[in-house]
Short mmCIF file of C-alpha atoms in Angstrom, two decimals:
data_model
loop_
_atom_site.label_atom_id
_atom_site.label_comp_id
_atom_site.label_asym_id
_atom_site.label_seq_id
_atom_site.Cartn_x
_atom_site.Cartn_y
_atom_site.Cartn_z
CA MET Y 1 0.00 0.00 0.00
CA HIS Y 2 1.34 3.42 -0.97
CA LEU Y 3 0.07 6.70 0.48
CA GLN Y 4 0.91 10.19 -0.73
CA CYS Y 5 -0.41 13.29 1.02
CA THR Y 6 -0.81 16.42 -1.08
CA VAL Y 7 -0.67 18.66 2.01
CA CYS Y 8 2.73 17.69 3.40
CA ASN Y 9 3.96 16.02 0.18
CA GLN Y 10 5.21 12.98 2.11
CA HIS Y 11 5.22 9.38 0.96
CA VAL Y 12 4.41 6.46 3.26
CA HIS Y 13 5.06 2.91 2.11
CA LEU Y 14 3.70 -0.04 4.08
CA PRO Y 15 5.94 -3.11 3.71
CA SER Y 16 4.64 -6.61 2.98
CA SER Y 17 4.50 -7.44 6.69
CA ARG Y 18 1.76 -4.78 6.92
CA LYS Y 19 3.42 -3.18 9.95
CA LEU Y 20 4.58 0.37 10.49
CA GLU Y 21 7.19 1.17 13.14
CA ASP Y 22 6.66 4.52 14.88
CA ASP Y 23 7.86 5.51 18.40
CA ASN Y 24 8.68 1.88 19.24
CA LYS Y 25 5.01 0.91 18.75
CA THR Y 26 3.73 -1.51 16.17
CA PHE Y 27 0.47 -0.63 14.53
CA GLU Y 28 -1.33 -3.07 12.30
CA VAL Y 29 -2.46 -0.35 9.92
CA ASN Y 30 -4.51 -2.58 7.66
CA VAL Y 31 -6.31 -4.20 10.61
CA LEU Y 32 -7.11 -0.75 11.96
CA HIS Y 33 -8.40 0.14 8.52
CA ALA Y 34 -10.78 -2.85 8.54
CA LEU Y 35 -11.86 -1.93 12.07
CA ALA Y 36 -12.49 1.67 11.03
CA GLU Y 37 -14.63 0.54 8.11
CA GLN Y 38 -16.82 -1.71 10.23
CA THR Y 39 -17.28 0.76 13.09
CA ALA Y 40 -18.07 3.61 10.67
CA GLY Y 41 -20.33 1.52 8.41
CA LEU Y 42 -18.37 2.26 5.24
CA ALA Y 43 -17.72 0.07 2.22
CA PRO Y 44 -14.14 -0.25 0.86
CA ALA Y 45 -15.04 1.58 -2.35
CA LYS Y 46 -16.33 4.58 -0.38
CA VAL Y 47 -13.14 4.73 1.65
CA GLU Y 48 -11.07 4.77 -1.53
CA LYS Y 49 -13.19 7.61 -2.91
CA PHE Y 50 -12.80 9.52 0.34
CA PHE Y 51 -8.99 9.36 0.36
CA THR Y 52 -8.53 9.98 -3.37
CA THR Y 53 -10.79 13.04 -3.12
CA LEU Y 54 -8.45 14.39 -0.41
CA GLY Y 55 -5.52 13.86 -2.74
CA VAL Y 56 -4.18 10.65 -1.17
CA ASP Y 57 -3.18 7.90 -3.61
CA TYR Y 58 -5.04 5.08 -1.90
CA ARG Y 59 -5.70 1.54 -3.15
CA LEU Y 60 -6.83 -1.57 -1.34
CA HIS Y 61 -5.68 -5.12 -1.88
CA ARG Y 62 -9.07 -6.83 -1.83
CA THR Y 63 -7.85 -10.27 -0.76
CA ASN Y 64 -5.78 -9.03 2.19
CA HIS Y 65 -8.44 -6.54 3.14
CA GLY Y 66 -11.12 -9.23 3.18
CA ARG Y 67 -8.89 -11.34 5.42
CA ASN Y 68 -8.50 -8.45 7.85
CA GLN Y 69 -12.22 -7.81 7.89
CA LYS Y 70 -12.88 -11.42 8.81
CA LEU Y 71 -10.30 -11.14 11.59
CA VAL Y 72 -12.03 -8.10 13.06
CA GLY Y 73 -15.47 -9.64 12.53
CA LYS Y 74 -14.53 -12.83 14.36
CA GLU Y 75 -13.26 -10.89 17.36
CA VAL Y 76 -16.27 -8.56 17.59
CA THR Y 77 -18.58 -11.60 17.39
CA ALA Y 78 -16.85 -13.08 20.44
CA MET Y 79 -17.19 -9.72 22.21
CA ALA Y 80 -20.92 -9.63 21.41
CA ILE Y 81 -21.45 -13.06 22.97
CA GLU Y 82 -19.59 -12.06 26.14
CA SER Y 83 -21.51 -8.76 26.32
CA CYS Y 84 -24.88 -10.53 26.09
CA GLU Y 85 -23.87 -13.01 28.79
CA LYS Y 86 -22.89 -10.13 31.07
CA ALA Y 87 -26.17 -8.33 30.33
CA LEU Y 88 -28.18 -11.49 31.06
CA VAL Y 89 -26.56 -11.92 34.47
CA ASN Y 90 -27.19 -8.24 35.25
CA GLU Y 91 -30.84 -8.47 34.17
CA ALA Y 92 -31.42 -11.61 36.24
CA THR Y 93 -29.81 -9.99 39.28
CA HIS Y 94 -32.08 -6.93 39.06
CA THR Y 95 -35.14 -9.13 38.51
CA LYS Y 96 -34.30 -11.29 41.51
CA ALA Y 97 -33.84 -8.18 43.65
CA ASN Y 98 -37.41 -7.16 42.74
CA GLY Y 99 -38.69 -10.51 44.04
CA ASP Y 100 -39.67 -11.98 40.66
CA ILE Y 101 -38.57 -15.54 41.40
CA VAL Y 102 -40.79 -18.65 41.43
CA ASN Y 103 -39.64 -22.18 42.33
CA ASN Y 104 -36.04 -20.93 42.49
CA VAL Y 105 -36.27 -19.68 38.87
CA VAL Y 106 -35.97 -15.97 38.08
CA GLN Y 107 -38.93 -14.75 36.01
CA LEU Y 108 -37.53 -12.36 33.40
CA SER Y 109 -39.54 -9.73 31.56
CA THR Y 110 -38.24 -9.04 28.04
CA THR Y 111 -39.10 -7.29 24.80
CA GLY Y 112 -38.48 -8.80 21.38
CA ASP Y 113 -38.59 -7.71 17.78
CA CYS Y 114 -37.13 -8.73 14.43
CA ALA Y 115 -35.47 -6.44 11.89
CA TRP Y 116 -34.56 -6.85 8.23
CA PRO Y 117 -32.06 -4.73 6.25
CA ASN Y 118 -34.61 -4.41 3.43
CA ARG Y 119 -38.02 -2.97 4.13
CA GLY Y 120 -41.07 -5.22 3.99
CA SER Y 121 -44.71 -4.44 3.42
CA GLY Y 122 -45.91 -6.15 6.58
CA ARG Y 123 -46.89 -9.27 4.64
CA SER Y 124 -44.16 -9.71 2.03
CA TYR Y 125 -40.47 -9.75 2.96
CA SER Y 126 -37.65 -10.35 0.49
CA SER Y 127 -34.59 -9.69 2.64
CA PHE Y 128 -31.90 -12.37 2.62
CA CYS Y 129 -30.90 -11.66 6.22
CA GLY Y 130 -32.48 -10.50 9.46
CA MET Y 131 -31.92 -10.20 13.19
CA PHE Y 132 -34.13 -11.01 16.19
CA VAL Y 133 -33.18 -9.14 19.38
CA LEU Y 134 -34.26 -9.97 22.94
CA VAL Y 135 -33.92 -7.01 25.35
CA GLY Y 136 -34.26 -6.97 29.13
CA ALA Y 137 -37.12 -4.84 30.40
CA LEU Y 138 -35.20 -3.50 33.43
CA THR Y 139 -31.69 -2.85 32.17
CA LYS Y 140 -32.66 -2.18 28.50
CA LYS Y 141 -29.63 -4.26 27.45
CA ILE Y 142 -29.49 -6.93 24.74
CA LEU Y 143 -29.70 -10.39 26.32
CA SER Y 144 -29.71 -12.60 23.25
CA THR Y 145 -29.75 -12.30 19.47
CA SER Y 146 -30.37 -14.59 16.51
CA ILE Y 147 -28.83 -13.46 13.22
CA PHE Y 148 -30.23 -15.05 10.05
CA ASP Y 149 -28.58 -15.22 6.65
CA LYS Y 150 -29.71 -17.11 3.57
CA MET Y 151 -26.60 -16.47 1.48
CA CYS Y 152 -23.01 -17.71 1.45
CA TYR Y 153 -21.09 -17.41 -1.82
CA THR Y 154 -18.44 -19.92 -0.74
CA CYS Y 155 -21.01 -22.65 -0.01
CA GLU Y 156 -23.17 -21.80 -3.02
CA ARG Y 157 -20.19 -21.94 -5.38
CA ALA Y 158 -19.45 -25.49 -4.21
CA GLU Y 159 -23.13 -26.48 -4.44
CA LYS Y 160 -23.41 -25.30 -8.05
CA CYS Y 161 -20.50 -27.56 -9.09
CA PRO Y 162 -20.65 -30.49 -6.63
CA VAL Y 163 -18.24 -32.57 -8.75
CA GLY Y 164 -14.99 -31.18 -10.11
CA ASP Y 165 -13.28 -31.81 -13.41
CA ASP Y 166 -11.27 -34.61 -11.81
CA GLY Y 167 -14.43 -36.38 -10.68
CA GLN Y 168 -13.86 -35.57 -7.01
CA VAL Y 169 -16.59 -34.13 -4.80
CA VAL Y 170 -16.05 -30.40 -4.30
CA VAL Y 171 -16.00 -29.49 -0.63
CA PRO Y 172 -16.24 -25.82 0.43
CA PRO Y 173 -12.97 -24.60 1.94
CA PRO Y 174 -12.94 -23.83 5.68
CA HIS Y 175 -14.54 -20.46 6.22
CA ASP Y 176 -16.66 -18.50 8.70
CA CYS Y 177 -20.09 -19.35 7.31
CA TRP Y 178 -23.04 -17.20 8.42
CA ARG Y 179 -25.69 -19.08 6.45
CA GLY Y 180 -28.56 -20.28 8.62
CA ALA Y 181 -29.17 -18.90 12.12
CA ARG Y 182 -26.13 -17.65 14.07
CA GLY Y 183 -26.79 -17.35 17.79
CA ILE Y 184 -25.31 -14.57 19.92
CA ASN Y 185 -25.67 -15.96 23.45
CA CYS Y 186 -28.20 -18.46 22.12
CA GLU Y 187 -28.22 -21.63 20.08
CA SER Y 188 -27.26 -21.61 16.40
CA ASN Y 189 -29.01 -23.51 13.63
CA PRO Y 190 -26.80 -23.72 10.51
CA THR Y 191 -29.40 -25.81 8.68
CA TRP Y 192 -32.16 -23.20 8.95
CA ARG Y 193 -33.59 -22.37 5.50
CA GLY Y 194 -36.93 -20.70 6.25
CA ALA Y 195 -38.61 -17.72 4.62
CA SER Y 196 -37.71 -14.15 5.54
CA LYS Y 197 -40.94 -13.62 7.49
CA ALA Y 198 -40.28 -16.84 9.44
CA MET Y 199 -37.11 -15.35 10.94
CA GLU Y 200 -39.10 -13.61 13.68
CA ALA Y 201 -40.76 -16.74 15.08
CA ALA Y 202 -37.61 -18.86 14.70
CA GLY Y 203 -35.44 -16.23 16.40
CA ALA Y 204 -37.86 -15.89 19.31
CA VAL Y 205 -37.85 -19.65 19.88
CA LEU Y 206 -34.05 -19.86 19.80
CA CYS Y 207 -33.60 -16.93 22.20
CA VAL Y 208 -36.29 -18.00 24.70
CA LYS Y 209 -35.04 -21.58 24.74
CA SER Y 210 -31.42 -20.54 25.24
CA ILE Y 211 -32.26 -18.15 28.12
CA GLY Y 212 -33.93 -21.03 29.95
CA GLY Y 213 -30.97 -23.33 29.41
CA TYR Y 214 -28.25 -20.81 30.31
CA ILE Y 215 -25.97 -21.88 33.18
CA PHE Y 216 -25.19 -18.85 35.32
CA PRO Y 217 -21.76 -18.41 36.96
CA GLU Y 218 -21.51 -19.57 40.56
CA ASP Y 219 -20.59 -16.11 41.84
CA SER Y 220 -23.78 -14.59 40.36
CA ASP Y 221 -26.04 -16.36 42.90
CA ILE Y 222 -28.65 -16.92 40.15
CA PRO Y 223 -29.92 -20.54 40.11
CA ALA Y 224 -31.81 -20.35 36.81
CA ALA Y 225 -33.93 -17.98 34.74
CA ARG Y 226 -36.67 -18.08 32.17
CA VAL Y 227 -38.57 -15.64 29.99
CA ALA Y 228 -41.88 -15.24 31.80
CA LYS Y 229 -43.21 -12.07 30.12
CA PHE Y 230 -42.63 -11.18 26.51
CA THR Y 231 -43.59 -7.80 25.04
CA ALA Y 232 -43.80 -7.71 21.25
CA ASP Y 233 -46.01 -6.73 18.36
CA GLU Y 234 -49.23 -8.54 17.50
CA ASP Y 235 -47.57 -11.37 15.57
CA SER Y 236 -49.57 -14.43 16.63
CA ASN Y 237 -47.14 -16.84 14.93
CA MET Y 238 -44.29 -15.79 17.20
CA ILE Y 239 -45.99 -16.40 20.56
CA ALA Y 240 -47.65 -19.55 19.19
CA ALA Y 241 -44.23 -20.94 18.23
CA ILE Y 242 -42.86 -20.23 21.70
CA ASN Y 243 -45.80 -21.87 23.51
CA ASP Y 244 -46.23 -24.74 21.05
CA PRO Y 245 -46.58 -27.91 23.20
CA VAL Y 246 -44.74 -29.97 20.56
CA GLY Y 247 -42.19 -27.28 19.68
CA ASP Y 248 -38.56 -26.75 20.59
CA VAL Y 249 -39.11 -24.82 23.84
CA PRO Y 250 -39.19 -27.18 26.86
CA ARG Y 251 -42.46 -27.37 28.76
CA GLU Y 252 -40.89 -26.14 32.00
CA LEU Y 253 -40.16 -22.84 30.23
CA GLN Y 254 -43.80 -22.40 29.21
CA PRO Y 255 -46.17 -20.71 29.16
CA VAL Y 256 -44.68 -17.36 28.22
CA GLU Y 257 -47.10 -14.51 28.91
CA LYS Y 258 -47.56 -12.33 25.84
CA LEU Y 259 -47.84 -8.59 26.47
CA SER Y 260 -48.83 -6.09 23.81
CA ASP Y 261 -46.70 -3.17 22.73
CA PRO Y 262 -48.79 0.03 23.08
CA ASN Y 263 -47.04 1.59 20.09
CA HIS Y 264 -48.02 -1.24 17.75
CA LEU Y 265 -51.60 -1.25 19.02
CA GLN Y 266 -51.81 2.48 18.39
CA LYS Y 267 -50.67 1.87 14.79
CA LEU Y 268 -53.23 -0.92 14.40
CA LEU Y 269 -56.01 1.41 15.56
CA TYR Y 270 -54.93 4.02 13.02
CA LYS Y 271 -54.82 1.37 10.29
CA ALA Y 272 -58.28 0.05 11.23
CA LEU Y 273 -59.83 3.53 11.08
CA GLU Y 274 -58.09 4.27 7.78
CA GLU Y 275 -59.28 1.01 6.21
CA MET Y 276 -62.81 1.67 7.44
CA ARG Y 277 -62.74 5.13 5.87
CA LYS Y 278 -61.66 3.73 2.50
CA LYS Y 279 -64.16 0.88 2.66
CA LYS Y 280 -67.09 3.14 3.48
CA GLY Y 281 -66.09 5.72 0.89
CA TRP Y 282 -66.01 8.56 3.40
CA SER Y 283 -63.93 11.55 2.41
CA GLY Y 284 -63.08 15.03 3.58
CA ALA Y 285 -63.51 16.00 7.21
CA THR Y 286 -65.93 13.13 7.86
CA LEU Y 287 -63.07 10.86 8.86
CA SER Y 288 -60.03 12.80 7.76
CA LYS Y 289 -56.46 12.35 8.96
CA THR Y 290 -57.05 15.01 11.62
CA VAL Y 291 -60.00 13.06 13.04
CA ILE Y 292 -58.10 9.77 12.97
CA ASP Y 293 -55.12 11.40 14.68
CA TYR Y 294 -57.45 12.71 17.39
CA PHE Y 295 -58.88 9.23 18.09
CA ASN Y 296 -55.39 7.71 18.02
CA LYS Y 297 -53.94 10.26 20.43
CA VAL Y 298 -56.74 10.11 22.99
CA TYR Y 299 -56.69 6.30 22.88
CA ARG Y 300 -53.06 6.30 24.03
CA TYR Y 301 -53.80 8.89 26.74
CA VAL Y 302 -56.54 6.71 28.22
CA ILE Y 303 -54.33 3.62 28.29
CA LYS Y 304 -51.40 5.43 29.91
CA SER Y 305 -53.54 7.27 32.45
CA VAL Y 306 -53.93 4.25 34.75
CA ALA Y 307 -51.99 1.41 33.10
CA VAL Y 308 -48.58 1.87 34.74
CA ILE Y 309 -49.56 3.83 37.89
CA GLU Y 310 -49.73 1.76 41.05
CA ASP Y 311 -51.66 2.39 44.28
CA LEU Y 312 -54.35 4.46 42.61
CA PRO Y 313 -57.39 5.16 44.76
CA GLY Y 314 -60.36 3.15 43.56
CA PHE Y 315 -58.29 0.55 41.68
CA GLU Y 316 -57.47 -2.53 43.73
CA ASN Y 317 -56.44 -4.85 40.87
CA ASP Y 318 -55.93 -4.99 37.11
CA ASP Y 319 -59.51 -6.11 36.47
CA GLU Y 320 -60.84 -2.84 37.91
CA LYS Y 321 -58.37 -0.90 35.75
CA ALA Y 322 -59.45 -2.84 32.66
CA GLU Y 323 -63.12 -2.15 33.37
CA TRP Y 324 -62.47 1.58 33.78
CA ILE Y 325 -60.36 1.72 30.58
CA HIS Y 326 -63.10 -0.14 28.68
CA GLY Y 327 -65.67 2.50 29.55
CA ALA Y 328 -63.23 5.37 28.98
CA LEU Y 329 -62.30 4.10 25.48
CA LEU Y 330 -65.93 3.89 24.39
CA ASN Y 331 -66.52 7.33 25.87
CA ILE Y 332 -63.90 8.71 23.46
CA VAL Y 333 -66.31 8.13 20.57
CA ASP Y 334 -69.32 9.46 22.50
CA HIS Y 335 -67.38 12.55 23.48
CA ALA Y 336 -66.22 13.27 19.90
CA PHE Y 337 -69.78 12.98 18.58
CA ASN Y 338 -71.22 14.95 21.55
CA ILE Y 339 -73.71 12.18 22.32
CA ASP Y 340 -74.28 13.55 25.83
CA PRO Y 341 -74.16 17.38 25.85
CA THR Y 342 -73.98 17.36 29.65
CA HIS Y 343 -70.74 15.31 29.51
CA ALA Y 344 -71.72 13.20 32.51
CA ALA Y 345 -69.59 10.30 31.24
CA CYS Y 346 -66.57 12.61 30.97
CA ARG Y 347 -66.84 13.31 34.68
CA ARG Y 348 -67.31 9.60 35.41
CA TYR Y 349 -64.13 8.64 33.53
CA ARG Y 350 -61.80 11.33 34.80
CA ALA Y 351 -58.25 9.99 35.13
CA PRO Y 352 -57.32 9.78 38.82
CA ARG Y 353 -54.09 11.06 40.31
CA PRO Y 354 -52.19 9.21 43.06
CA ASP Y 355 -53.06 12.02 45.50
CA GLY Y 356 -56.80 11.43 45.00
CA SER Y 357 -57.49 14.33 42.62
CA PHE Y 358 -58.48 13.96 38.97
CA TYR Y 359 -57.29 15.05 35.56
CA PRO Y 360 -60.12 16.83 33.71
CA TRP Y 361 -61.25 14.61 30.86
CA CYS Y 362 -62.45 17.34 28.50
CA GLY Y 363 -62.55 21.12 28.27
CA VAL Y 364 -66.31 21.21 28.83
CA GLU Y 365 -65.87 19.48 32.17
CA SER Y 366 -62.94 21.74 33.15
CA ALA Y 367 -65.06 24.85 32.39
CA LYS Y 368 -62.32 26.71 30.52
CA PRO Y 369 -63.80 29.65 28.59
CA ASP Y 370 -61.40 29.36 25.62
CA TRP Y 371 -61.59 25.56 25.35
CA LYS Y 372 -61.76 24.04 21.85
CA ILE Y 373 -61.94 20.39 20.81
CA HIS Y 374 -59.08 19.22 18.59
CA LEU Y 375 -61.29 18.31 15.64
CA PRO Y 376 -61.79 20.03 12.24
CA HIS Y 377 -63.22 23.54 12.59
CA ASP Y 378 -63.09 23.12 16.41
CA ARG Y 379 -66.48 21.41 16.35
CA PHE Y 380 -67.87 18.09 17.50
CA LEU Y 381 -68.64 15.45 14.89
CA VAL Y 382 -72.25 15.02 13.77
CA ARG Y 383 -73.70 11.57 14.39
CA ASP Y 384 -75.89 11.32 11.28
CA GLN Y 385 -73.49 12.87 8.75
CA PRO Y 386 -73.00 10.47 7.07
CA ALA Y 387 -75.34 7.77 8.30
CA GLY Y 388 -73.61 4.97 10.17
CA HIS Y 389 -70.46 7.00 10.86
CA TYR Y 390 -70.82 6.90 14.63
CA GLU Y 391 -71.73 3.21 14.72
CA ALA Y 392 -68.78 2.23 12.54
CA VAL Y 393 -66.22 4.13 14.63
CA ARG Y 394 -67.64 2.75 17.85
CA GLU Y 395 -67.46 -0.79 16.44
CA VAL Y 396 -63.74 -0.33 15.81
CA PHE Y 397 -63.17 0.94 19.35
CA GLU Y 398 -65.09 -1.99 20.83
CA LYS Y 399 -62.50 -4.37 19.35
CA PHE Y 400 -59.66 -2.47 21.01
CA ALA Y 401 -61.63 -2.06 24.26
CA HIS Y 402 -61.86 -5.81 24.81
CA LYS Y 403 -60.85 -6.80 28.33
CA GLU Y 404 -58.11 -9.23 27.25
CA THR Y 405 -56.63 -6.63 24.92
CA ILE Y 406 -56.55 -4.06 27.72
CA LEU Y 407 -55.00 -6.45 30.26
CA LYS Y 408 -52.09 -7.11 27.89
CA GLN Y 409 -51.26 -3.37 27.97
CA LEU Y 410 -51.14 -2.88 31.75
CA HIS Y 411 -47.35 -2.64 31.93
CA ASP Y 412 -44.62 -0.06 31.46
CA THR Y 413 -42.54 -1.82 28.78
CA ASP Y 414 -42.48 -1.26 25.03
CA THR Y 415 -40.34 -2.13 22.02
CA ASN Y 416 -38.85 1.35 21.58
CA VAL Y 417 -35.42 0.00 22.52
CA ASN Y 418 -35.72 -2.74 19.91
CA GLU Y 419 -36.67 -0.21 17.25
CA SER Y 420 -33.67 1.96 18.14
CA ILE Y 421 -31.38 -1.07 17.90
CA ASN Y 422 -32.76 -1.85 14.45
CA GLY Y 423 -31.97 1.71 13.40
CA MET Y 424 -28.45 1.49 14.81
CA VAL Y 425 -27.68 -1.51 12.60
CA VAL Y 426 -28.87 0.10 9.38
CA LYS Y 427 -27.74 3.69 9.99
CA GLY Y 428 -24.59 3.13 12.00
CA TYR Y 429 -22.80 -0.05 11.03
CA LEU Y 430 -24.27 -1.49 7.82
CA PRO Y 431 -22.61 -0.36 4.55
CA GLY Y 432 -25.23 0.72 2.04
CA GLY Y 433 -28.06 0.86 4.61
CA ARG Y 434 -31.34 -0.57 3.39
CA ALA Y 435 -30.44 -0.08 -0.27
CA GLN Y 436 -28.30 -3.21 -0.56
CA GLN Y 437 -28.34 -6.85 0.41
CA ASN Y 438 -25.42 -7.36 2.81
CA GLY Y 439 -25.62 -11.07 3.56
CA GLN Y 440 -23.00 -12.34 1.14
CA SER Y 441 -19.91 -12.55 3.36
CA GLY Y 442 -20.96 -11.93 6.94
CA VAL Y 443 -21.13 -8.14 6.56
CA TYR Y 444 -24.63 -7.98 8.04
CA GLY Y 445 -23.68 -10.27 10.93
CA TRP Y 446 -20.65 -8.17 11.79
CA ALA Y 447 -22.78 -5.00 11.72
CA CYS Y 448 -25.23 -6.64 14.14
CA CYS Y 449 -22.40 -7.65 16.50
CA HIS Y 450 -20.95 -4.13 16.50
CA THR Y 451 -24.42 -2.82 17.35
CA ILE Y 452 -24.84 -5.30 20.22
CA VAL Y 453 -21.54 -4.39 21.87
CA SER Y 454 -22.07 -0.67 21.27
CA LYS Y 455 -25.53 -0.80 22.85
CA ASN Y 456 -24.45 -2.82 25.89
CA GLU Y 457 -20.98 -1.40 26.52
CA GLY Y 458 -20.94 2.00 24.82
CA HIS Y 459 -18.66 3.34 22.11
CA ARG Y 460 -15.63 2.61 24.31
CA TYR Y 461 -15.78 -0.98 23.09
CA ARG Y 462 -13.61 0.08 20.14
CA GLN Y 463 -10.62 0.49 22.45
CA GLU Y 464 -11.12 -2.95 23.96
CA LEU Y 465 -11.53 -4.42 20.49
CA CYS Y 466 -8.16 -2.94 19.49
CA ARG Y 467 -6.50 -4.52 22.53
CA ARG Y 468 -8.02 -7.90 21.75
CA LEU Y 469 -6.61 -7.63 18.24
CA GLY Y 470 -3.16 -7.01 19.70
CA ILE Y 471 -3.10 -3.32 18.81
CA ASP Y 472 -2.71 -0.33 21.09
CA PRO Y 473 -5.74 1.96 20.69
CA PRO Y 474 -4.84 5.22 18.93
CA LEU Y 475 -4.70 8.25 21.21
CA THR Y 476 -7.38 9.96 19.16
CA MET Y 477 -9.94 7.20 19.81
CA GLN Y 478 -10.66 7.72 23.53
CA PRO Y 479 -11.75 11.41 23.41
CA LEU Y 480 -14.21 10.72 20.61
CA ASP Y 481 -15.62 7.61 22.33
CA ASP Y 482 -16.16 9.57 25.55
CA GLU Y 483 -17.85 12.38 23.62
CA MET Y 484 -20.19 10.01 21.75
CA ASP Y 485 -21.16 8.15 24.93
CA GLY Y 486 -21.90 11.43 26.69
CA ARG Y 487 -23.93 12.64 23.71
CA ARG Y 488 -25.94 9.41 23.72
CA GLN Y 489 -26.85 9.87 27.39
CA ARG Y 490 -27.80 13.51 26.91
CA MET Y 491 -29.96 12.74 23.88
CA ALA Y 492 -31.69 9.88 25.72
CA ALA Y 493 -32.60 12.24 28.56
CA PHE Y 494 -33.69 14.96 26.14
CA ARG Y 495 -36.03 12.63 24.23
CA LYS Y 496 -37.85 11.79 27.45
CA SER Y 497 -38.29 15.45 28.41
CA TYR Y 498 -41.31 17.57 27.57
CA LYS Y 499 -39.26 19.78 25.27
CA GLY Y 500 -37.94 16.81 23.32
CA LYS Y 501 -41.36 15.22 22.87
CA ARG Y 502 -42.91 18.51 21.82
CA GLY Y 503 -40.11 19.09 19.31
CA ARG Y 504 -40.64 15.68 17.68
CA LEU Y 505 -44.37 16.38 17.47
CA GLN Y 506 -43.78 19.72 15.76
CA VAL Y 507 -41.42 18.13 13.25
CA ARG Y 508 -43.98 15.44 12.45
CA LEU Y 509 -46.77 17.97 12.00
CA GLY Y 510 -44.53 20.17 9.88
CA LYS Y 511 -43.91 17.36 7.38
CA SER Y 512 -47.51 17.43 6.17
CA ASP Y 513 -47.32 21.20 5.61
CA ARG Y 514 -44.09 20.96 3.64
CA ASN Y 515 -45.40 18.07 1.52
CA ALA Y 516 -48.69 19.79 0.72
CA PRO Y 517 -49.10 20.34 -3.05
CA VAL Y 518 -48.85 23.93 -4.24
CA GLY Y 519 -50.35 24.86 -7.59
CA LYS Y 520 -50.07 22.14 -10.19
CA VAL Y 521 -49.89 18.60 -8.79
CA GLU Y 522 -46.40 17.17 -9.19
CA GLY Y 523 -44.79 13.84 -8.48
CA THR Y 524 -44.44 10.37 -9.89
CA TYR Y 525 -47.47 9.47 -12.01
CA ALA Y 526 -49.32 12.48 -10.56
CA GLY Y 527 -51.11 13.06 -13.83
CA GLY Y 528 -51.47 9.41 -14.76
CA SER Y 529 -49.27 7.15 -16.86
CA ASP Y 530 -47.53 8.58 -19.91
CA LEU Y 531 -48.62 5.52 -21.91
CA ALA Y 532 -52.02 7.18 -22.42
CA ASN Y 533 -50.43 10.28 -24.04
CA ASP Y 534 -48.86 10.94 -27.42
CA LYS Y 535 -45.31 12.26 -27.90
CA PHE Y 536 -46.53 15.83 -27.34
CA GLY Y 537 -48.16 15.00 -23.99
CA ASN Y 538 -51.72 15.09 -25.35
CA LYS Y 539 -54.15 12.46 -24.12
CA ILE Y 540 -54.81 9.78 -26.72
#
């Protein structure tokens, strides 16, 4: 490798041993280069463009560089496994301290979700790789991960030509194969060949089974643990696979209680109202986006008002909470349509405070002179315009106000951490993001492992990774790692604050204003397909 800097006009030549002597320290420059690529989420071609644009004559030897990438990837995979084991012991210790232990087995509460590097429609997934992540509800750390990959060029090359020219059976050379299911602190299944959508159920089974079979260190004072509560989206196949009596999960680890993620239920309510609007043919302000947003927002307020608050006056158990939420959810529709002008139900379903006082349910009940309802034109909806509007909306709310559906939401956990982890993989460590398939040579698996260690240990893991590779961390690495870890903590606190939440809401509302059409409608196929026009743009 030959480097030439146009600023200082100096030449640096790296000998064949790939080592550079400087101040009696040996730096494996090419290994550091592979490490920098993986931690920055850059492809080799982009790095070459970066240096050549700065005036540095920079070329990579692809074979040697691939070998160095595999060396770094193997080490970060081992670090990810150790990090998950440490996080599992920490989660079990906190859970035991809270008294969640039955028959000498710690009852863990976790959240789980699957991510794919290519977007899916909800029903159709075409990604060649994916990752299922199991996160502890108390520590918010990754406990176990299953990484799926349906591609391996080395194995596929041997499978296409099973017999060589000499008549001998072609055997793939020894290599780090990621095809199948690779377990990070859970069991691996190299023979797995399921569909992309099946990765979620398969990953959940592997992670839940491995948590139950994990042998804790003697000094941890944890006899055993199991996943007792599992918060996820409304994928029935996943929880059915975990609790299948003839499945892979042992019976002593079942049943696993399924809890609903409030964020996913809120999206399902929005989708149900939107589908009803399209099916009925309603348009305009009858059931517009503003109206649907109002129903969606108030639905979440009602659930959160008593779901996670303990020792509320008048609520002795979860059944009483579920009964109150059931009536309050149906009152949302009655309130929007002004069924009872006296608003007696609004006073009946006021959200209680721990001190015995109440939150006012609506502006009419609070008697504010300038109160306005957050509906189009600041007016209540009309029941008979169009006919059946009120009945249809109430029917949708009755499905979400079912007692069993409400009971599955009486907790303070959600899959927000899982969603952030999915974003870290794509935006932080995966070259090409969602635009490319990255399952050919373990690139996606290495990106997932970097994300796991970064989430559990912080950005300082890069320094430990250098030491494990036999390299002294560069002096410029520690200040940046400390700055990024501090920034992550500050941003996490800011997002939970009132100012942060209000800022995200304003950005979301501002998107619709910026995307509103002005003048002539523009966009892809805005005026219909060009196949119906002649060469002058006139309609045929």
